[in-house]
Amino acid sequence: MHIAKLKEYNGIIVGFDLICWATITPMGVFWVASQKSKRRAIYTAQMVFILLVTMAAVSVWVLVFFKRGEKVSTDGERAQVAFACLLCCLPLMALATGTTRRMTDGHPLRSYPVIYFAVLGCLLVPRIMQAEMVNLSSKIASSLLFALYDLLGDLAVPYVDALRFNLRRSFAFLRRSSTRHRSTRRTPETPAGSTTEKPHMDSTRVPPHVSQSRSSTCVASKEEASVSPSFQRRISLKALSSLTSVLNLQSTFIAYDYRPRYLRALSDQIHAYNLAESLILLFINLSLIAVDQFVDPSLSGLAERLGGLCLLVAIEMACEIVLFMISVRLHNLPIVRSEDEPGPWRSGWCLCSAPPWLCYSHFCHRSCCSP
C-alpha cells in the first residue's frame, strides 16, 4: 500500500534524484576539493558547468544516435551514424575541453579528469557502430578516418587557442590606437568672430623643462595628425602580421606569456582523449568478441576478429605516434605524463568509480518507483 502511494510521486522522486546527484553532489565535492583555492566559487561553477555540459551531451548522444543506430543494417549506414555523432559532439567537446584549458583556479592536475565523461560519451556510439560492422575492410576504413579526425583535431587545438589570443590582442591594439588617434585630432571649437585672449605667462616664471615638454607635445601631436594615413596603415599591417605568427606556436607562447598551467592542461587533455579512445576501442571489441564466442564458438572466427582488432590498434598507435612527434619535435610543446603522480591517480579512480554508484542509486530509485 505504501509502495502504491509512493508510485504516484514517481516523477517528483526521479527529478529530485537527478537534481541531487547531477548538481548538488558535484557542487559539494568540488567545493570541498577547492579549499586552498582563492576563488572557490569560480572553480566550483566551472567544474559543475563542465559536468552538466557533459551529462547533457551524453544523454542526447545516447537517446538520439543509439536509437538511430539500432535501425541501420549496412556498414555504410553505420559509418554515417558514427560520423554524424562525431560531428554533432564536436561543439560540446570543444566547450568542455576549452573551459578546462582556460581554468586558472584549483589544482592543475585534478581538473582535466572531468572531460573523461565527455570523451566516453562522444566515442561510445561511433565505436559501437564500428564494432558491429560486418566487413573487415569497412572497419579498417572507418578506423583510419576516426584516427585522422582525432589527429587533426588534436593538432588544431593549440593553433585555435593561439589564433584566439592573437585576434584578441589585435582588436585590443586597434581599439586603443583608434581611441588615442581620435583624441589627438580633437580641437576646441570657438564661434566665428570671437577672439579669445590667452593668458600671458612670463617666461621667467616658467621652468625650462616645462616649456620644453609642452613644445615637444605640440610638435608630436602635429606630426601624428599630419601622418594619420600612414599611422593607420602601420596599425593594420601590425595586426595582420600578428595573425601570421600563429603558425609559429613557440614564438606565440613566448610572446603572449602563456602560463605553464595551460601547457600542462593541453598535455593532459591529449593524454586523456587518447587513453579513453584506446580503452573504448579495446573494451567494446573484446566484449563483442567474447559474446560471439560464447554464442557460436569458432577458432577461425576468433583469430579473424583478433587480427582485425590488432590492425585497428596499430592504426590508432601510428596516429598517436605522429601526433606526439609533431607536438614535441615541431611545436616544441611539453607533452609530459602524469601517470606516476599521486594526484591524477586518485582523481581518476574517484571519477571512474563515481558513475557506477550514481547509476546504481538512480536505477534503484527507478525500480522502487516504477509500476
Coordinates of C-alpha atoms in Angstrom, one line a residue:
M1 CA 0.0 0.0 0.0
H2 CA 2.8 2.4 0.9
I3 CA 4.6 1.4 -2.3
A4 CA 1.5 2.1 -4.4
K5 CA 1.2 5.6 -2.8
L6 CA 4.9 6.1 -3.5
K7 CA 4.5 5.3 -7.2
E8 CA 2.2 8.3 -7.5
Y9 CA 5.2 10.6 -6.9
N10 CA 7.4 8.8 -9.3
G11 CA 8.2 11.9 -11.4
I12 CA 9.0 14.1 -8.3
I13 CA 11.3 11.4 -6.8
V14 CA 13.2 10.9 -10.0
G15 CA 13.5 14.6 -10.6
F16 CA 14.8 15.1 -7.1
D17 CA 17.2 12.3 -7.6
L18 CA 18.6 13.8 -10.8
I19 CA 19.0 17.2 -9.2
C20 CA 20.8 15.7 -6.2
W21 CA 23.4 13.5 -7.9
A22 CA 23.7 15.7 -11.0
T23 CA 24.1 19.1 -9.5
I24 CA 24.2 19.3 -5.7
T25 CA 26.6 16.3 -5.1
P26 CA 29.2 17.5 -7.7
M27 CA 28.9 21.0 -6.4
G28 CA 29.7 19.9 -2.8
V29 CA 32.5 17.7 -4.0
F30 CA 34.2 20.4 -6.0
W31 CA 33.6 23.0 -3.2
V32 CA 35.4 20.8 -0.7
A33 CA 38.2 20.0 -3.2
S34 CA 38.9 23.7 -3.7
Q35 CA 39.7 24.5 0.0
K36 CA 43.1 26.0 -0.9
S37 CA 41.8 27.9 -3.9
K38 CA 41.4 31.7 -3.6
R39 CA 38.3 31.8 -5.9
R40 CA 36.4 28.7 -4.8
A41 CA 33.1 29.8 -6.2
I42 CA 34.5 30.3 -9.7
Y43 CA 36.3 27.0 -9.7
T44 CA 33.2 25.2 -8.4
A45 CA 31.0 26.8 -11.1
Q46 CA 33.4 25.9 -13.9
M47 CA 33.7 22.3 -12.8
V48 CA 29.9 21.9 -12.4
F49 CA 29.3 23.6 -15.8
I50 CA 31.7 21.1 -17.5
L51 CA 30.0 18.2 -15.8
L52 CA 26.5 19.4 -16.8
V53 CA 27.5 20.0 -20.4
T54 CA 29.0 16.5 -20.5
M55 CA 25.9 14.9 -19.0
A56 CA 23.5 16.7 -21.3
A57 CA 25.7 15.8 -24.3
V58 CA 25.9 12.1 -23.3
S59 CA 22.1 12.0 -22.8
V60 CA 21.5 13.4 -26.2
W61 CA 24.0 11.2 -27.9
V62 CA 22.6 8.0 -26.3
L63 CA 19.0 8.9 -26.8
V64 CA 19.3 10.1 -30.4
F65 CA 22.2 8.1 -32.0
F66 CA 21.6 4.8 -30.2
K67 CA 18.0 4.7 -31.4
R68 CA 19.2 5.6 -34.9
G69 CA 22.0 3.1 -34.8
E70 CA 19.6 0.3 -33.9
K71 CA 17.6 0.8 -37.2
V72 CA 20.6 0.6 -39.6
S73 CA 21.6 -2.7 -41.2
T74 CA 24.6 -2.0 -43.5
D75 CA 28.1 -0.9 -42.9
G76 CA 27.7 2.3 -44.8
E77 CA 24.7 3.4 -42.7
R78 CA 26.6 2.5 -39.5
A79 CA 29.5 4.7 -40.7
Q80 CA 27.1 7.6 -41.4
V81 CA 25.7 7.3 -37.9
A82 CA 29.2 7.2 -36.4
F83 CA 30.4 10.3 -38.2
A84 CA 27.2 12.2 -37.6
C85 CA 27.7 11.5 -33.9
L86 CA 31.3 12.8 -34.0
L87 CA 30.4 16.0 -35.9
C88 CA 27.5 16.7 -33.5
C89 CA 29.6 16.2 -30.4
L90 CA 32.4 18.5 -31.7
P91 CA 30.9 21.8 -30.4
L92 CA 30.1 20.3 -27.0
M93 CA 33.5 18.7 -26.7
A94 CA 35.2 22.0 -27.6
L95 CA 33.2 23.8 -25.0
A96 CA 34.1 21.3 -22.2
T97 CA 37.8 21.0 -23.1
G98 CA 38.2 24.7 -23.8
T99 CA 36.8 25.5 -20.3
T100 CA 39.2 23.0 -18.8
R101 CA 42.2 24.6 -20.5
R102 CA 41.3 28.1 -19.5
M103 CA 40.8 27.3 -15.8
T104 CA 43.2 29.2 -13.5
D105 CA 41.9 28.0 -10.2
G106 CA 42.1 24.7 -8.4
H107 CA 44.7 22.0 -8.6
P108 CA 46.1 21.9 -12.1
L109 CA 46.3 18.0 -12.1
R110 CA 42.8 17.4 -10.8
S111 CA 40.7 19.4 -13.2
Y112 CA 41.2 17.6 -16.5
P113 CA 39.7 14.1 -15.5
V114 CA 36.2 15.6 -15.7
I115 CA 36.5 15.5 -19.5
Y116 CA 36.7 11.7 -19.4
F117 CA 32.9 11.7 -19.2
A118 CA 32.6 13.8 -22.4
V119 CA 35.2 11.7 -24.2
L120 CA 33.5 8.4 -23.2
G121 CA 30.1 9.7 -24.3
C122 CA 31.5 11.1 -27.6
L123 CA 33.2 7.9 -28.6
L124 CA 30.8 5.3 -27.3
V125 CA 28.3 5.3 -30.2
P126 CA 30.9 5.5 -33.1
R127 CA 33.0 2.7 -31.6
I128 CA 29.9 0.5 -31.2
M129 CA 28.9 1.2 -34.8
Q130 CA 32.4 0.3 -35.9
A131 CA 32.5 -2.9 -33.9
E132 CA 29.1 -4.0 -35.4
M133 CA 30.4 -3.7 -39.0
V134 CA 30.5 -7.0 -40.8
N135 CA 33.3 -6.5 -43.3
L136 CA 36.9 -6.1 -42.1
S137 CA 37.7 -3.5 -44.8
S138 CA 34.8 -1.3 -43.5
K139 CA 36.3 -1.5 -40.0
I140 CA 39.8 -0.6 -41.2
A141 CA 38.5 2.3 -43.3
S142 CA 36.4 3.7 -40.5
S143 CA 39.2 3.3 -38.0
L144 CA 41.6 5.2 -40.4
L145 CA 39.0 8.0 -40.8
F146 CA 38.5 8.1 -37.0
A147 CA 42.2 8.3 -36.4
L148 CA 42.7 11.1 -38.9
Y149 CA 39.8 13.0 -37.4
D150 CA 41.4 12.7 -33.9
L151 CA 44.9 13.6 -35.2
L152 CA 43.7 16.7 -37.0
G153 CA 41.6 17.8 -34.0
D154 CA 44.4 17.4 -31.5
L155 CA 46.8 19.3 -33.8
A156 CA 44.3 22.1 -34.3
V157 CA 43.7 22.8 -30.6
P158 CA 46.9 24.9 -29.9
Y159 CA 46.5 26.7 -33.2
V160 CA 42.9 27.6 -32.4
D161 CA 44.0 28.9 -29.0
A162 CA 46.9 30.9 -30.4
L163 CA 44.6 32.4 -33.1
R164 CA 42.1 33.4 -30.4
F165 CA 44.8 35.1 -28.4
N166 CA 46.2 36.9 -31.5
L167 CA 42.8 38.2 -32.5
R168 CA 42.1 39.4 -29.0
R169 CA 45.4 41.3 -28.8
S170 CA 45.0 42.7 -32.3
F171 CA 41.5 44.0 -31.7
A172 CA 42.5 45.5 -28.4
F173 CA 45.5 47.2 -30.0
L174 CA 43.3 48.6 -32.8
R175 CA 40.8 49.9 -30.3
R176 CA 43.4 51.6 -28.2
S177 CA 45.1 53.1 -31.2
S178 CA 41.9 54.4 -32.8
T179 CA 40.9 55.9 -29.5
R180 CA 44.2 57.6 -29.0
H181 CA 44.3 58.9 -32.6
R182 CA 40.7 60.3 -32.2
S183 CA 41.6 62.1 -29.0
T184 CA 44.6 63.8 -30.7
R185 CA 42.5 65.1 -33.5
R186 CA 40.0 66.9 -31.3
T187 CA 40.3 70.7 -31.3
P188 CA 38.3 73.2 -29.2
E189 CA 35.5 74.8 -31.2
T190 CA 35.2 78.6 -31.0
P191 CA 32.4 80.7 -32.5
A192 CA 33.1 82.8 -35.6
G193 CA 34.3 86.3 -35.0
S194 CA 35.1 85.8 -31.4
T195 CA 38.5 86.3 -30.1
T196 CA 39.9 84.6 -27.1
E197 CA 42.9 86.0 -25.4
K198 CA 45.3 83.5 -23.9
P199 CA 46.7 84.5 -20.6
H200 CA 50.2 85.8 -20.9
M201 CA 52.7 83.9 -18.9
D202 CA 56.1 85.3 -18.1
S203 CA 58.8 83.1 -19.5
T204 CA 60.9 83.9 -16.5
R205 CA 58.4 82.2 -14.2
V206 CA 58.1 79.0 -16.2
P207 CA 60.7 76.4 -15.6
P208 CA 62.7 75.4 -18.7
H209 CA 61.7 71.7 -18.6
V210 CA 58.0 72.5 -18.6
S211 CA 58.3 74.7 -21.7
Q212 CA 60.3 72.0 -23.5
S213 CA 57.8 69.3 -22.7
R214 CA 54.9 71.4 -23.9
S215 CA 56.6 72.3 -27.1
S216 CA 57.6 68.7 -27.7
T217 CA 54.0 67.6 -27.1
C218 CA 52.6 70.1 -29.5
V219 CA 55.1 69.0 -32.2
A220 CA 54.3 65.3 -31.7
S221 CA 50.6 65.9 -31.9
K222 CA 51.0 67.9 -35.1
E223 CA 53.2 65.3 -36.7
E224 CA 50.8 62.5 -35.7
A225 CA 47.9 64.4 -37.2
S226 CA 49.8 65.1 -40.4
V227 CA 50.7 61.4 -40.9
S228 CA 47.4 59.9 -39.9
P229 CA 47.0 57.7 -43.1
S230 CA 50.5 56.2 -42.7
F231 CA 49.8 55.7 -39.0
Q232 CA 46.5 53.8 -39.7
R233 CA 48.3 51.7 -42.4
R234 CA 51.0 50.8 -39.9
I235 CA 48.4 49.7 -37.4
S236 CA 46.6 47.5 -39.9
L237 CA 49.9 45.9 -41.1
K238 CA 50.9 45.2 -37.5
A239 CA 47.5 43.5 -36.9
L240 CA 47.9 41.3 -40.0
S241 CA 51.5 40.4 -39.1
S242 CA 50.4 39.3 -35.6
L243 CA 47.9 36.9 -37.2
T244 CA 50.7 35.3 -39.3
S245 CA 52.6 34.5 -36.1
V246 CA 50.0 31.9 -35.2
L247 CA 51.9 29.4 -37.4
N248 CA 54.9 29.5 -35.0
L249 CA 53.4 28.2 -31.8
Q250 CA 56.6 28.5 -29.8
S251 CA 57.1 32.2 -30.5
T252 CA 53.4 32.8 -29.8
F253 CA 53.6 31.1 -26.4
I254 CA 56.6 33.2 -25.5
A255 CA 55.3 36.5 -26.8
Y256 CA 51.9 36.2 -25.1
D257 CA 53.3 34.7 -21.9
Y258 CA 51.3 31.5 -21.8
R259 CA 51.1 30.1 -18.3
P260 CA 52.6 26.6 -17.6
R261 CA 49.2 25.6 -16.4
Y262 CA 47.8 25.9 -19.9
L263 CA 50.5 23.8 -21.4
R264 CA 50.0 21.2 -18.7
A265 CA 46.3 21.2 -19.3
L266 CA 46.8 20.8 -23.0
S267 CA 49.1 17.9 -22.5
D268 CA 46.8 16.2 -20.0
Q269 CA 43.9 16.7 -22.4
I270 CA 45.7 15.0 -25.2
H271 CA 46.6 12.0 -23.0
A272 CA 43.1 11.7 -21.6
Y273 CA 41.5 11.7 -25.0
N274 CA 43.9 9.1 -26.5
L275 CA 43.7 6.9 -23.4
A276 CA 39.9 7.0 -23.3
E277 CA 39.7 6.2 -27.1
S278 CA 42.1 3.2 -26.8
L279 CA 40.2 1.8 -23.8
I280 CA 36.8 2.2 -25.5
L281 CA 38.2 0.5 -28.7
L282 CA 39.6 -2.4 -26.8
F283 CA 36.7 -2.8 -24.4
I284 CA 33.9 -2.8 -27.0
N285 CA 35.6 -5.0 -29.5
L286 CA 36.7 -7.6 -26.8
S287 CA 33.2 -7.6 -25.3
L288 CA 31.6 -8.3 -28.7
I289 CA 34.2 -11.0 -29.5
A290 CA 33.6 -12.7 -26.1
V291 CA 29.8 -12.7 -26.6
D292 CA 30.1 -14.1 -30.2
Q293 CA 32.4 -16.8 -29.0
F294 CA 30.1 -17.7 -26.2
V295 CA 27.1 -17.9 -28.5
D296 CA 28.9 -19.6 -31.5
P297 CA 32.4 -20.8 -30.7
S298 CA 34.7 -20.7 -33.7
L299 CA 38.5 -20.7 -33.7
S300 CA 38.9 -19.3 -37.2
G301 CA 36.3 -16.5 -36.4
L302 CA 38.2 -15.7 -33.2
A303 CA 41.5 -15.5 -35.0
E304 CA 40.0 -13.3 -37.7
R305 CA 38.4 -10.9 -35.1
L306 CA 41.6 -10.7 -33.0
G307 CA 43.6 -10.0 -36.1
G308 CA 41.3 -7.2 -37.2
L309 CA 41.4 -5.7 -33.7
C310 CA 45.2 -5.7 -33.9
L311 CA 45.1 -3.8 -37.1
L312 CA 42.7 -1.2 -35.6
V313 CA 45.0 -0.8 -32.6
A314 CA 48.0 -0.4 -34.9
I315 CA 46.3 2.4 -36.8
E316 CA 45.5 4.2 -33.6
M317 CA 49.0 3.8 -32.3
A318 CA 50.5 5.1 -35.6
C319 CA 48.4 8.2 -35.5
E320 CA 49.3 8.8 -31.8
I321 CA 53.0 8.5 -32.7
V322 CA 52.6 11.1 -35.4
L323 CA 50.8 13.4 -33.0
F324 CA 53.5 13.2 -30.4
M325 CA 56.3 13.6 -32.9
I326 CA 54.7 16.8 -34.4
S327 CA 53.8 18.2 -31.0
V328 CA 57.2 17.6 -29.4
R329 CA 59.6 18.0 -32.3
L330 CA 57.9 20.6 -34.4
H331 CA 55.8 22.6 -32.0
N332 CA 58.1 22.1 -29.0
L333 CA 55.2 21.5 -26.7
P334 CA 55.9 19.9 -23.2
I335 CA 53.9 16.7 -23.7
V336 CA 54.5 15.3 -20.3
R337 CA 53.0 12.4 -18.5
S338 CA 51.2 12.4 -15.1
E339 CA 50.6 8.7 -14.6
D340 CA 53.3 8.5 -11.9
E341 CA 52.0 11.4 -9.8
P342 CA 49.6 10.5 -6.9
G343 CA 47.1 13.4 -7.6
P344 CA 45.9 12.3 -11.0
W345 CA 45.7 8.7 -9.9
R346 CA 43.4 9.5 -7.0
S347 CA 41.2 11.9 -9.1
G348 CA 41.0 9.4 -11.9
W349 CA 39.9 6.5 -9.7
C350 CA 37.4 8.6 -7.8
L351 CA 35.8 9.9 -11.1
C352 CA 35.8 6.4 -12.6
S353 CA 34.2 4.8 -9.6
A354 CA 31.6 7.6 -9.1
P355 CA 29.4 6.9 -12.2
P356 CA 28.6 3.2 -11.3
W357 CA 27.5 4.2 -7.8
L358 CA 25.4 7.0 -9.2
C359 CA 23.8 4.8 -11.8
Y360 CA 23.2 2.1 -9.2
S361 CA 21.4 4.6 -6.9
H362 CA 19.4 6.0 -9.8
F363 CA 18.2 2.7 -11.1
C364 CA 17.4 1.6 -7.5
H365 CA 15.1 4.6 -7.2
R366 CA 13.6 3.9 -10.6
S367 CA 12.9 0.3 -9.8
C368 CA 11.3 1.2 -6.5
C369 CA 9.1 3.8 -8.1
S370 CA 8.2 2.0 -11.3
P371 CA 4.8 0.4 -11.5

